[in-house]
Amino acid sequence: RVISIALIHEELHEGKGIDKLNFPLYLQRLVENLFRTYTLGNVDISLSMYLEENFFFDMDTAVPLGLIVNELVSNSLKYAFEGREKGIIQIKLSREESRKENREYIDSGQVNKEKGYANTRFALSVSDNGVGMPESFSLENSDTLGTQLVTTLVAQLDGELELNRDSGTEFVIRFSIPDRK
C-alpha cells in the first residue's frame, strides 16, 4: 500500500509540477512492481492489461484507485492460483459512454440552467482465472481488511463495485469524473 502511494508521488514528481497523473502509465508500473514483489514459486502467472491511453487523474482519484488495484492484484497473486501451475490476471481501464447534463434548479425563486457539463464515466476491471471466491463470500459482510478497504475507497470515489464469479474472480469498479468547461 505504501509502495502504491510512493509510486504516485514519484510519477507526479516526474511530471514536473503537473498535479494530474497519467493513470494508465502509473497503473502499469504499479502492477509490474506487484508482480516483482510477490514470490510466485512454480506458478506461471501472466498479466494482460488493456488500458486506454492518456487518462490524467488528480490525486483524489488516483490514490484510491491505486490502492484498490494494489489490493485486488495482491489478493489474486496470493490466493487465486493455489494448487495451479498457470494463471492470468487481467486489468482493463476504459472510458464508458459519457452524457451531457443539462441541469435545471431553482435558486432564490429563479429558474437557472447549467449546460455543457458532463460526467466522464470509467470502468476499471481486475480479474483472474483462478480458483474463485467461495460462495459464502459477501462484499457487504466481509470482515477482511482488504475488502473493507476496497469498498471504502470505491465509496470515496462515489463509485460502484461489482463482483463476478463466472470464471475465476472479477471486480469491476465504475466511477465518474466531472468534466469542466
Short mmCIF file of N, CA and C in Angstrom, two decimals:
data_model
loop_
_atom_site.label_atom_id
_atom_site.label_comp_id
_atom_site.label_asym_id
_atom_site.label_seq_id
_atom_site.Cartn_x
_atom_site.Cartn_y
_atom_site.Cartn_z
N ARG A 1 0.83 -1.20 0.00
CA ARG A 1 0.00 0.00 0.00
C ARG A 1 0.87 1.25 0.00
N VAL A 2 1.94 1.20 0.77
CA VAL A 2 2.86 2.34 0.83
C VAL A 2 3.55 2.52 -0.52
N ILE A 3 3.94 1.40 -1.15
CA ILE A 3 4.59 1.47 -2.46
C ILE A 3 3.64 2.08 -3.48
N SER A 4 2.36 1.74 -3.39
CA SER A 4 1.37 2.29 -4.31
C SER A 4 1.33 3.81 -4.23
N ILE A 5 1.29 4.34 -3.04
CA ILE A 5 1.27 5.80 -2.85
C ILE A 5 2.61 6.41 -3.24
N ALA A 6 3.71 5.74 -2.91
CA ALA A 6 5.03 6.26 -3.26
C ALA A 6 5.19 6.37 -4.77
N LEU A 7 4.67 5.39 -5.51
CA LEU A 7 4.74 5.46 -6.97
C LEU A 7 3.95 6.64 -7.52
N ILE A 8 2.82 6.95 -6.91
CA ILE A 8 2.04 8.10 -7.34
C ILE A 8 2.86 9.38 -7.16
N HIS A 9 3.47 9.51 -6.01
CA HIS A 9 4.29 10.71 -5.76
C HIS A 9 5.48 10.78 -6.72
N GLU A 10 6.07 9.64 -7.03
CA GLU A 10 7.18 9.60 -7.97
C GLU A 10 6.71 10.04 -9.36
N GLU A 11 5.56 9.53 -9.79
CA GLU A 11 5.02 9.92 -11.10
C GLU A 11 4.71 11.41 -11.15
N LEU A 12 4.13 11.94 -10.08
CA LEU A 12 3.81 13.37 -10.05
C LEU A 12 5.09 14.20 -10.07
N HIS A 13 6.11 13.75 -9.37
CA HIS A 13 7.39 14.47 -9.35
C HIS A 13 8.01 14.49 -10.74
N GLU A 14 7.93 13.37 -11.46
CA GLU A 14 8.46 13.30 -12.82
C GLU A 14 7.64 14.18 -13.77
N GLY A 15 6.39 14.44 -13.41
CA GLY A 15 5.53 15.29 -14.22
C GLY A 15 5.87 16.76 -14.08
N LYS A 16 6.84 17.11 -13.27
CA LYS A 16 7.35 18.47 -13.10
C LYS A 16 6.26 19.49 -12.82
N GLY A 17 5.57 19.28 -11.72
CA GLY A 17 4.62 20.28 -11.27
C GLY A 17 3.19 20.06 -11.74
N ILE A 18 2.99 19.12 -12.62
CA ILE A 18 1.62 18.83 -13.06
C ILE A 18 0.92 18.11 -11.92
N ASP A 19 -0.29 18.56 -11.59
CA ASP A 19 -0.99 17.97 -10.44
C ASP A 19 -1.91 16.82 -10.83
N LYS A 20 -1.75 16.34 -12.06
CA LYS A 20 -2.53 15.20 -12.51
C LYS A 20 -1.58 14.09 -12.93
N LEU A 21 -2.06 12.87 -12.81
CA LEU A 21 -1.25 11.69 -13.04
C LEU A 21 -1.73 10.94 -14.27
N ASN A 22 -0.79 10.57 -15.16
CA ASN A 22 -1.12 9.73 -16.30
C ASN A 22 -1.40 8.34 -15.72
N PHE A 23 -2.66 8.06 -15.45
CA PHE A 23 -3.01 6.88 -14.67
C PHE A 23 -2.68 5.55 -15.35
N PRO A 24 -2.92 5.36 -16.65
CA PRO A 24 -2.54 4.09 -17.26
C PRO A 24 -1.04 3.79 -17.13
N LEU A 25 -0.21 4.79 -17.29
CA LEU A 25 1.23 4.61 -17.13
C LEU A 25 1.57 4.22 -15.69
N TYR A 26 0.97 4.92 -14.74
CA TYR A 26 1.17 4.60 -13.32
C TYR A 26 0.69 3.18 -13.02
N LEU A 27 -0.48 2.82 -13.54
CA LEU A 27 -1.06 1.50 -13.28
C LEU A 27 -0.14 0.39 -13.78
N GLN A 28 0.44 0.59 -14.93
CA GLN A 28 1.37 -0.40 -15.47
C GLN A 28 2.58 -0.56 -14.56
N ARG A 29 3.15 0.54 -14.09
CA ARG A 29 4.30 0.46 -13.18
C ARG A 29 3.92 -0.20 -11.86
N LEU A 30 2.74 0.14 -11.34
CA LEU A 30 2.29 -0.43 -10.07
C LEU A 30 2.15 -1.94 -10.16
N VAL A 31 1.48 -2.42 -11.20
CA VAL A 31 1.22 -3.86 -11.32
C VAL A 31 2.51 -4.62 -11.60
N GLU A 32 3.39 -4.08 -12.42
CA GLU A 32 4.68 -4.73 -12.65
C GLU A 32 5.46 -4.83 -11.34
N ASN A 33 5.39 -3.80 -10.52
CA ASN A 33 6.04 -3.82 -9.21
C ASN A 33 5.45 -4.91 -8.32
N LEU A 34 4.12 -5.04 -8.33
CA LEU A 34 3.47 -6.08 -7.53
C LEU A 34 3.90 -7.47 -7.98
N PHE A 35 4.01 -7.68 -9.28
CA PHE A 35 4.45 -8.98 -9.79
C PHE A 35 5.87 -9.29 -9.33
N ARG A 36 6.73 -8.27 -9.29
CA ARG A 36 8.10 -8.49 -8.81
C ARG A 36 8.14 -8.72 -7.31
N THR A 37 7.25 -8.09 -6.56
CA THR A 37 7.26 -8.15 -5.11
C THR A 37 6.85 -9.52 -4.58
N TYR A 38 5.83 -10.12 -5.20
CA TYR A 38 5.30 -11.38 -4.69
C TYR A 38 6.04 -12.55 -5.31
N THR A 39 6.51 -13.45 -4.47
CA THR A 39 7.16 -14.66 -4.94
C THR A 39 6.09 -15.58 -5.48
N LEU A 40 6.21 -15.95 -6.73
CA LEU A 40 5.17 -16.74 -7.37
C LEU A 40 5.49 -18.22 -7.36
N GLY A 41 6.66 -18.62 -6.86
CA GLY A 41 7.00 -20.03 -6.80
C GLY A 41 7.00 -20.65 -8.17
N ASN A 42 6.37 -21.80 -8.31
CA ASN A 42 6.33 -22.51 -9.59
C ASN A 42 5.13 -22.13 -10.43
N VAL A 43 4.35 -21.18 -9.99
CA VAL A 43 3.15 -20.79 -10.73
C VAL A 43 3.53 -19.80 -11.83
N ASP A 44 3.05 -20.06 -13.03
CA ASP A 44 3.28 -19.19 -14.17
C ASP A 44 2.06 -18.29 -14.33
N ILE A 45 2.16 -17.08 -13.80
CA ILE A 45 1.04 -16.14 -13.88
C ILE A 45 1.39 -15.06 -14.90
N SER A 46 0.52 -14.90 -15.87
CA SER A 46 0.73 -13.86 -16.87
C SER A 46 -0.21 -12.70 -16.60
N LEU A 47 0.17 -11.57 -17.16
CA LEU A 47 -0.58 -10.33 -16.97
C LEU A 47 -1.05 -9.82 -18.32
N SER A 48 -2.33 -9.51 -18.41
CA SER A 48 -2.89 -8.86 -19.59
C SER A 48 -3.46 -7.53 -19.15
N MET A 49 -3.03 -6.47 -19.81
CA MET A 49 -3.54 -5.14 -19.49
C MET A 49 -4.10 -4.50 -20.74
N TYR A 50 -5.33 -4.02 -20.63
CA TYR A 50 -5.99 -3.31 -21.70
C TYR A 50 -6.34 -1.93 -21.16
N LEU A 51 -5.48 -0.97 -21.46
CA LEU A 51 -5.64 0.37 -20.89
C LEU A 51 -5.75 1.39 -22.01
N GLU A 52 -6.83 2.14 -22.01
CA GLU A 52 -6.87 3.27 -22.92
C GLU A 52 -5.80 4.24 -22.46
N GLU A 53 -5.22 4.96 -23.37
CA GLU A 53 -4.09 5.83 -23.03
C GLU A 53 -4.54 7.21 -22.59
N ASN A 54 -3.63 7.84 -21.86
CA ASN A 54 -3.73 9.26 -21.50
C ASN A 54 -4.96 9.65 -20.71
N PHE A 55 -5.24 8.89 -19.66
CA PHE A 55 -6.21 9.34 -18.67
C PHE A 55 -5.42 10.02 -17.58
N PHE A 56 -5.67 11.27 -17.37
CA PHE A 56 -4.98 12.01 -16.33
C PHE A 56 -5.95 12.25 -15.19
N PHE A 57 -5.65 11.65 -14.03
CA PHE A 57 -6.49 11.76 -12.86
C PHE A 57 -5.77 12.58 -11.80
N ASP A 58 -6.55 13.37 -11.04
CA ASP A 58 -5.96 14.11 -9.93
C ASP A 58 -5.76 13.16 -8.75
N MET A 59 -5.13 13.66 -7.72
CA MET A 59 -4.78 12.82 -6.56
C MET A 59 -6.01 12.23 -5.88
N ASP A 60 -7.12 12.97 -5.86
CA ASP A 60 -8.34 12.48 -5.21
C ASP A 60 -8.90 11.23 -5.89
N THR A 61 -8.56 11.04 -7.14
CA THR A 61 -8.99 9.86 -7.88
C THR A 61 -7.87 8.82 -7.95
N ALA A 62 -6.64 9.26 -8.22
CA ALA A 62 -5.52 8.35 -8.44
C ALA A 62 -5.16 7.54 -7.19
N VAL A 63 -5.15 8.18 -6.03
CA VAL A 63 -4.74 7.46 -4.81
C VAL A 63 -5.72 6.34 -4.47
N PRO A 64 -7.03 6.61 -4.39
CA PRO A 64 -7.94 5.49 -4.10
C PRO A 64 -7.88 4.38 -5.15
N LEU A 65 -7.82 4.76 -6.44
CA LEU A 65 -7.77 3.73 -7.48
C LEU A 65 -6.49 2.91 -7.39
N GLY A 66 -5.38 3.57 -7.11
CA GLY A 66 -4.11 2.85 -6.96
C GLY A 66 -4.16 1.87 -5.82
N LEU A 67 -4.74 2.28 -4.71
CA LEU A 67 -4.86 1.38 -3.55
C LEU A 67 -5.81 0.22 -3.83
N ILE A 68 -6.89 0.49 -4.57
CA ILE A 68 -7.83 -0.57 -4.94
C ILE A 68 -7.13 -1.61 -5.81
N VAL A 69 -6.43 -1.16 -6.84
CA VAL A 69 -5.73 -2.09 -7.73
C VAL A 69 -4.67 -2.86 -6.95
N ASN A 70 -3.96 -2.17 -6.07
CA ASN A 70 -2.95 -2.81 -5.24
C ASN A 70 -3.56 -3.97 -4.44
N GLU A 71 -4.69 -3.73 -3.80
CA GLU A 71 -5.36 -4.77 -3.00
C GLU A 71 -5.81 -5.94 -3.86
N LEU A 72 -6.50 -5.63 -4.96
CA LEU A 72 -7.09 -6.69 -5.77
C LEU A 72 -6.03 -7.55 -6.46
N VAL A 73 -4.99 -6.92 -6.99
CA VAL A 73 -3.94 -7.68 -7.66
C VAL A 73 -3.13 -8.48 -6.64
N SER A 74 -2.84 -7.87 -5.49
CA SER A 74 -2.12 -8.58 -4.43
C SER A 74 -2.88 -9.83 -4.00
N ASN A 75 -4.20 -9.69 -3.81
CA ASN A 75 -5.02 -10.83 -3.41
C ASN A 75 -5.01 -11.93 -4.48
N SER A 76 -5.08 -11.53 -5.75
CA SER A 76 -5.02 -12.53 -6.82
C SER A 76 -3.69 -13.26 -6.80
N LEU A 77 -2.60 -12.50 -6.65
CA LEU A 77 -1.28 -13.12 -6.64
C LEU A 77 -1.10 -14.07 -5.45
N LYS A 78 -1.68 -13.71 -4.30
CA LYS A 78 -1.50 -14.51 -3.10
C LYS A 78 -2.43 -15.73 -3.05
N TYR A 79 -3.68 -15.59 -3.52
CA TYR A 79 -4.67 -16.61 -3.23
C TYR A 79 -5.31 -17.30 -4.43
N ALA A 80 -5.33 -16.65 -5.58
CA ALA A 80 -6.16 -17.14 -6.69
C ALA A 80 -5.64 -18.41 -7.34
N PHE A 81 -4.36 -18.67 -7.24
CA PHE A 81 -3.79 -19.77 -8.03
C PHE A 81 -3.22 -20.89 -7.17
N GLU A 82 -3.73 -21.01 -5.94
CA GLU A 82 -3.28 -22.10 -5.07
C GLU A 82 -3.60 -23.44 -5.72
N GLY A 83 -2.57 -24.29 -5.82
CA GLY A 83 -2.77 -25.61 -6.41
C GLY A 83 -2.81 -25.61 -7.93
N ARG A 84 -2.44 -24.52 -8.55
CA ARG A 84 -2.45 -24.42 -10.01
C ARG A 84 -1.05 -24.09 -10.51
N GLU A 85 -0.80 -24.45 -11.75
CA GLU A 85 0.51 -24.18 -12.34
C GLU A 85 0.51 -22.92 -13.20
N LYS A 86 -0.65 -22.51 -13.68
CA LYS A 86 -0.74 -21.35 -14.57
C LYS A 86 -1.92 -20.48 -14.18
N GLY A 87 -1.85 -19.24 -14.60
CA GLY A 87 -2.96 -18.34 -14.37
C GLY A 87 -2.79 -17.04 -15.13
N ILE A 88 -3.88 -16.29 -15.21
CA ILE A 88 -3.87 -14.99 -15.89
C ILE A 88 -4.56 -13.97 -14.99
N ILE A 89 -3.94 -12.83 -14.84
CA ILE A 89 -4.56 -11.67 -14.20
C ILE A 89 -4.76 -10.65 -15.31
N GLN A 90 -5.96 -10.10 -15.37
CA GLN A 90 -6.29 -9.15 -16.43
C GLN A 90 -6.80 -7.85 -15.81
N ILE A 91 -6.31 -6.74 -16.34
CA ILE A 91 -6.74 -5.42 -15.88
C ILE A 91 -7.18 -4.63 -17.10
N LYS A 92 -8.36 -4.05 -16.99
CA LYS A 92 -8.90 -3.21 -18.07
C LYS A 92 -9.30 -1.86 -17.49
N LEU A 93 -8.97 -0.81 -18.19
CA LEU A 93 -9.42 0.54 -17.83
C LEU A 93 -9.90 1.21 -19.10
N SER A 94 -11.17 1.60 -19.08
CA SER A 94 -11.73 2.22 -20.28
C SER A 94 -12.75 3.28 -19.90
N ARG A 95 -12.95 4.15 -20.84
CA ARG A 95 -13.96 5.19 -20.70
C ARG A 95 -15.28 4.60 -21.15
N GLU A 96 -16.33 4.88 -20.40
CA GLU A 96 -17.67 4.46 -20.80
C GLU A 96 -18.37 5.65 -21.43
N GLU A 97 -19.50 5.38 -22.04
CA GLU A 97 -20.24 6.44 -22.72
C GLU A 97 -20.55 7.58 -21.77
N SER A 98 -20.29 8.78 -22.24
CA SER A 98 -20.49 9.98 -21.44
C SER A 98 -21.79 10.65 -21.87
N ARG A 99 -22.40 11.36 -20.95
CA ARG A 99 -23.64 12.03 -21.31
C ARG A 99 -23.60 13.49 -20.85
N LYS A 100 -24.19 14.34 -21.64
CA LYS A 100 -24.31 15.75 -21.28
C LYS A 100 -25.37 15.89 -20.22
N GLU A 101 -25.13 16.76 -19.31
CA GLU A 101 -26.12 17.02 -18.28
C GLU A 101 -26.59 18.46 -18.43
N ASN A 102 -27.87 18.62 -18.60
CA ASN A 102 -28.46 19.93 -18.59
C ASN A 102 -29.33 20.01 -17.35
N ARG A 103 -28.79 20.63 -16.33
CA ARG A 103 -29.50 20.67 -15.06
C ARG A 103 -30.32 21.95 -14.97
N GLU A 104 -31.44 21.80 -14.32
CA GLU A 104 -32.29 22.95 -14.06
C GLU A 104 -32.57 22.94 -12.57
N TYR A 105 -32.37 24.08 -11.92
CA TYR A 105 -32.60 24.14 -10.49
C TYR A 105 -33.16 25.51 -10.14
N ILE A 106 -33.78 25.57 -8.98
CA ILE A 106 -34.38 26.83 -8.54
C ILE A 106 -33.49 27.44 -7.46
N ASP A 107 -33.14 28.70 -7.66
CA ASP A 107 -32.29 29.42 -6.71
C ASP A 107 -32.93 30.78 -6.46
N SER A 108 -33.29 31.04 -5.26
CA SER A 108 -33.94 32.30 -4.87
C SER A 108 -35.15 32.60 -5.72
N GLY A 109 -35.93 31.57 -6.02
CA GLY A 109 -37.16 31.76 -6.77
C GLY A 109 -36.98 31.85 -8.26
N GLN A 110 -35.73 31.89 -8.76
CA GLN A 110 -35.49 31.96 -10.19
C GLN A 110 -35.03 30.60 -10.70
N VAL A 111 -35.45 30.30 -11.93
CA VAL A 111 -35.03 29.05 -12.55
C VAL A 111 -33.70 29.30 -13.25
N ASN A 112 -32.71 28.52 -12.90
CA ASN A 112 -31.38 28.62 -13.52
C ASN A 112 -31.09 27.32 -14.27
N LYS A 113 -30.32 27.44 -15.32
CA LYS A 113 -29.94 26.26 -16.10
C LYS A 113 -28.43 26.22 -16.25
N GLU A 114 -27.89 25.01 -16.10
CA GLU A 114 -26.47 24.79 -16.36
C GLU A 114 -26.37 23.90 -17.57
N LYS A 115 -25.57 24.30 -18.53
CA LYS A 115 -25.38 23.49 -19.72
C LYS A 115 -23.88 23.26 -19.92
N GLY A 116 -23.58 22.19 -20.64
CA GLY A 116 -22.21 21.96 -21.04
C GLY A 116 -21.39 21.14 -20.07
N TYR A 117 -21.92 20.77 -18.94
CA TYR A 117 -21.19 19.91 -18.03
C TYR A 117 -21.51 18.46 -18.34
N ALA A 118 -20.53 17.64 -18.22
CA ALA A 118 -20.74 16.21 -18.46
C ALA A 118 -19.92 15.44 -17.44
N ASN A 119 -20.30 14.22 -17.21
CA ASN A 119 -19.51 13.32 -16.39
C ASN A 119 -18.88 12.29 -17.31
N THR A 120 -17.59 12.10 -17.16
CA THR A 120 -16.92 11.04 -17.88
C THR A 120 -16.90 9.84 -16.96
N ARG A 121 -17.46 8.76 -17.46
CA ARG A 121 -17.58 7.54 -16.67
C ARG A 121 -16.48 6.58 -17.09
N PHE A 122 -15.90 5.93 -16.10
CA PHE A 122 -14.82 4.98 -16.34
C PHE A 122 -15.19 3.63 -15.75
N ALA A 123 -14.63 2.58 -16.32
CA ALA A 123 -14.76 1.24 -15.77
C ALA A 123 -13.36 0.66 -15.61
N LEU A 124 -13.08 0.19 -14.42
CA LEU A 124 -11.82 -0.48 -14.12
C LEU A 124 -12.16 -1.91 -13.70
N SER A 125 -11.58 -2.87 -14.40
CA SER A 125 -11.83 -4.27 -14.12
C SER A 125 -10.52 -4.95 -13.75
N VAL A 126 -10.54 -5.69 -12.65
CA VAL A 126 -9.40 -6.52 -12.24
C VAL A 126 -9.94 -7.94 -12.10
N SER A 127 -9.40 -8.85 -12.91
CA SER A 127 -9.92 -10.22 -12.89
C SER A 127 -8.78 -11.23 -12.94
N ASP A 128 -9.12 -12.45 -12.54
CA ASP A 128 -8.18 -13.57 -12.66
C ASP A 128 -8.98 -14.82 -13.00
N ASN A 129 -8.28 -15.81 -13.52
CA ASN A 129 -8.94 -17.07 -13.85
C ASN A 129 -8.56 -18.15 -12.83
N GLY A 130 -8.44 -17.71 -11.60
CA GLY A 130 -8.03 -18.60 -10.52
C GLY A 130 -9.17 -19.41 -9.93
N VAL A 131 -8.98 -19.81 -8.68
CA VAL A 131 -9.92 -20.71 -8.01
C VAL A 131 -11.27 -20.06 -7.71
N GLY A 132 -11.34 -18.76 -7.74
CA GLY A 132 -12.61 -18.07 -7.50
C GLY A 132 -12.86 -17.82 -6.02
N MET A 133 -13.84 -17.00 -5.77
CA MET A 133 -14.22 -16.66 -4.40
C MET A 133 -15.23 -17.70 -3.91
N PRO A 134 -15.17 -18.06 -2.65
CA PRO A 134 -16.16 -19.01 -2.12
C PRO A 134 -17.57 -18.41 -2.19
N GLU A 135 -18.55 -19.25 -2.36
CA GLU A 135 -19.94 -18.79 -2.43
C GLU A 135 -20.35 -18.06 -1.15
N SER A 136 -19.71 -18.40 -0.05
CA SER A 136 -20.05 -17.77 1.23
C SER A 136 -19.51 -16.34 1.34
N PHE A 137 -18.62 -15.94 0.43
CA PHE A 137 -18.03 -14.59 0.48
C PHE A 137 -19.05 -13.55 0.06
N SER A 138 -19.11 -12.48 0.82
CA SER A 138 -20.02 -11.37 0.51
C SER A 138 -19.27 -10.06 0.65
N LEU A 139 -19.38 -9.20 -0.35
CA LEU A 139 -18.75 -7.89 -0.26
C LEU A 139 -19.27 -7.09 0.93
N GLU A 140 -20.56 -7.17 1.16
CA GLU A 140 -21.19 -6.38 2.21
C GLU A 140 -20.82 -6.84 3.61
N ASN A 141 -20.58 -8.13 3.78
CA ASN A 141 -20.34 -8.67 5.12
C ASN A 141 -18.93 -9.19 5.33
N SER A 142 -18.01 -8.79 4.50
CA SER A 142 -16.64 -9.29 4.63
C SER A 142 -15.97 -8.64 5.84
N ASP A 143 -15.23 -9.45 6.56
CA ASP A 143 -14.51 -8.91 7.72
C ASP A 143 -13.02 -8.79 7.44
N THR A 144 -12.60 -8.97 6.16
CA THR A 144 -11.19 -8.82 5.85
C THR A 144 -10.85 -7.35 5.64
N LEU A 145 -9.69 -6.98 6.09
CA LEU A 145 -9.25 -5.59 5.97
C LEU A 145 -9.18 -5.14 4.52
N GLY A 146 -8.67 -6.01 3.65
CA GLY A 146 -8.54 -5.66 2.23
C GLY A 146 -9.87 -5.36 1.58
N THR A 147 -10.87 -6.20 1.81
CA THR A 147 -12.19 -5.99 1.23
C THR A 147 -12.84 -4.74 1.80
N GLN A 148 -12.70 -4.53 3.09
CA GLN A 148 -13.25 -3.31 3.70
C GLN A 148 -12.57 -2.07 3.13
N LEU A 149 -11.26 -2.15 2.89
CA LEU A 149 -10.53 -1.02 2.29
C LEU A 149 -11.04 -0.75 0.88
N VAL A 150 -11.20 -1.79 0.08
CA VAL A 150 -11.68 -1.62 -1.30
C VAL A 150 -13.07 -1.00 -1.32
N THR A 151 -14.00 -1.51 -0.51
CA THR A 151 -15.36 -0.97 -0.52
C THR A 151 -15.39 0.47 -0.03
N THR A 152 -14.56 0.79 0.95
CA THR A 152 -14.48 2.17 1.45
C THR A 152 -13.93 3.11 0.38
N LEU A 153 -12.88 2.67 -0.34
CA LEU A 153 -12.29 3.52 -1.38
C LEU A 153 -13.22 3.70 -2.57
N VAL A 154 -13.97 2.67 -2.92
CA VAL A 154 -14.95 2.81 -4.00
C VAL A 154 -16.02 3.81 -3.59
N ALA A 155 -16.46 3.74 -2.34
CA ALA A 155 -17.45 4.71 -1.83
C ALA A 155 -16.87 6.12 -1.85
N GLN A 156 -15.60 6.25 -1.52
CA GLN A 156 -14.94 7.57 -1.55
C GLN A 156 -14.97 8.16 -2.96
N LEU A 157 -14.91 7.31 -3.97
CA LEU A 157 -14.97 7.76 -5.36
C LEU A 157 -16.41 7.94 -5.85
N ASP A 158 -17.39 7.71 -4.97
CA ASP A 158 -18.80 7.68 -5.36
C ASP A 158 -19.01 6.69 -6.50
N GLY A 159 -18.31 5.58 -6.41
CA GLY A 159 -18.36 4.58 -7.46
C GLY A 159 -19.22 3.40 -7.10
N GLU A 160 -19.22 2.43 -8.00
CA GLU A 160 -19.96 1.19 -7.82
C GLU A 160 -18.97 0.04 -7.91
N LEU A 161 -19.17 -0.97 -7.07
CA LEU A 161 -18.32 -2.14 -7.07
C LEU A 161 -19.16 -3.36 -7.38
N GLU A 162 -18.70 -4.15 -8.34
CA GLU A 162 -19.41 -5.35 -8.76
C GLU A 162 -18.45 -6.53 -8.68
N LEU A 163 -18.94 -7.65 -8.19
CA LEU A 163 -18.16 -8.89 -8.12
C LEU A 163 -18.80 -9.92 -9.03
N ASN A 164 -18.00 -10.45 -9.97
CA ASN A 164 -18.45 -11.52 -10.87
C ASN A 164 -17.64 -12.77 -10.57
N ARG A 165 -18.31 -13.89 -10.49
CA ARG A 165 -17.65 -15.16 -10.17
C ARG A 165 -17.78 -16.18 -11.30
N ASP A 166 -18.00 -15.73 -12.51
CA ASP A 166 -18.25 -16.65 -13.62
C ASP A 166 -17.06 -17.56 -13.92
N SER A 167 -15.91 -16.99 -14.08
CA SER A 167 -14.71 -17.78 -14.43
C SER A 167 -13.56 -17.19 -13.63
N GLY A 168 -13.38 -17.67 -12.42
CA GLY A 168 -12.40 -17.05 -11.52
C GLY A 168 -13.09 -15.94 -10.76
N THR A 169 -12.43 -14.80 -10.68
CA THR A 169 -12.97 -13.66 -9.95
C THR A 169 -12.75 -12.39 -10.76
N GLU A 170 -13.76 -11.54 -10.83
CA GLU A 170 -13.64 -10.25 -11.48
C GLU A 170 -14.29 -9.20 -10.61
N PHE A 171 -13.53 -8.14 -10.34
CA PHE A 171 -14.07 -6.96 -9.68
C PHE A 171 -14.14 -5.85 -10.71
N VAL A 172 -15.30 -5.20 -10.80
CA VAL A 172 -15.48 -4.08 -11.72
C VAL A 172 -15.84 -2.86 -10.89
N ILE A 173 -15.08 -1.80 -11.09
CA ILE A 173 -15.33 -0.53 -10.40
C ILE A 173 -15.74 0.48 -11.46
N ARG A 174 -16.90 1.08 -11.26
CA ARG A 174 -17.37 2.14 -12.16
C ARG A 174 -17.40 3.43 -11.38
N PHE A 175 -16.88 4.49 -11.99
CA PHE A 175 -16.83 5.78 -11.31
C PHE A 175 -16.88 6.89 -12.36
N SER A 176 -17.26 8.06 -11.92
CA SER A 176 -17.37 9.21 -12.81
C SER A 176 -16.45 10.33 -12.34
N ILE A 177 -16.00 11.07 -13.34
CA ILE A 177 -15.22 12.27 -13.04
C ILE A 177 -15.88 13.41 -13.80
N PRO A 178 -16.25 14.48 -13.09
CA PRO A 178 -16.90 15.58 -13.77
C PRO A 178 -15.92 16.31 -14.70
N ASP A 179 -16.36 16.56 -15.92
CA ASP A 179 -15.58 17.36 -16.84
C ASP A 179 -15.84 18.83 -16.54
N ARG A 180 -14.86 19.61 -16.76
CA ARG A 180 -15.01 21.06 -16.57
C ARG A 180 -15.15 21.72 -17.94
N LYS A 181 -15.82 22.87 -17.95
CA LYS A 181 -15.97 23.61 -19.20
C LYS A 181 -14.61 23.99 -19.73
#
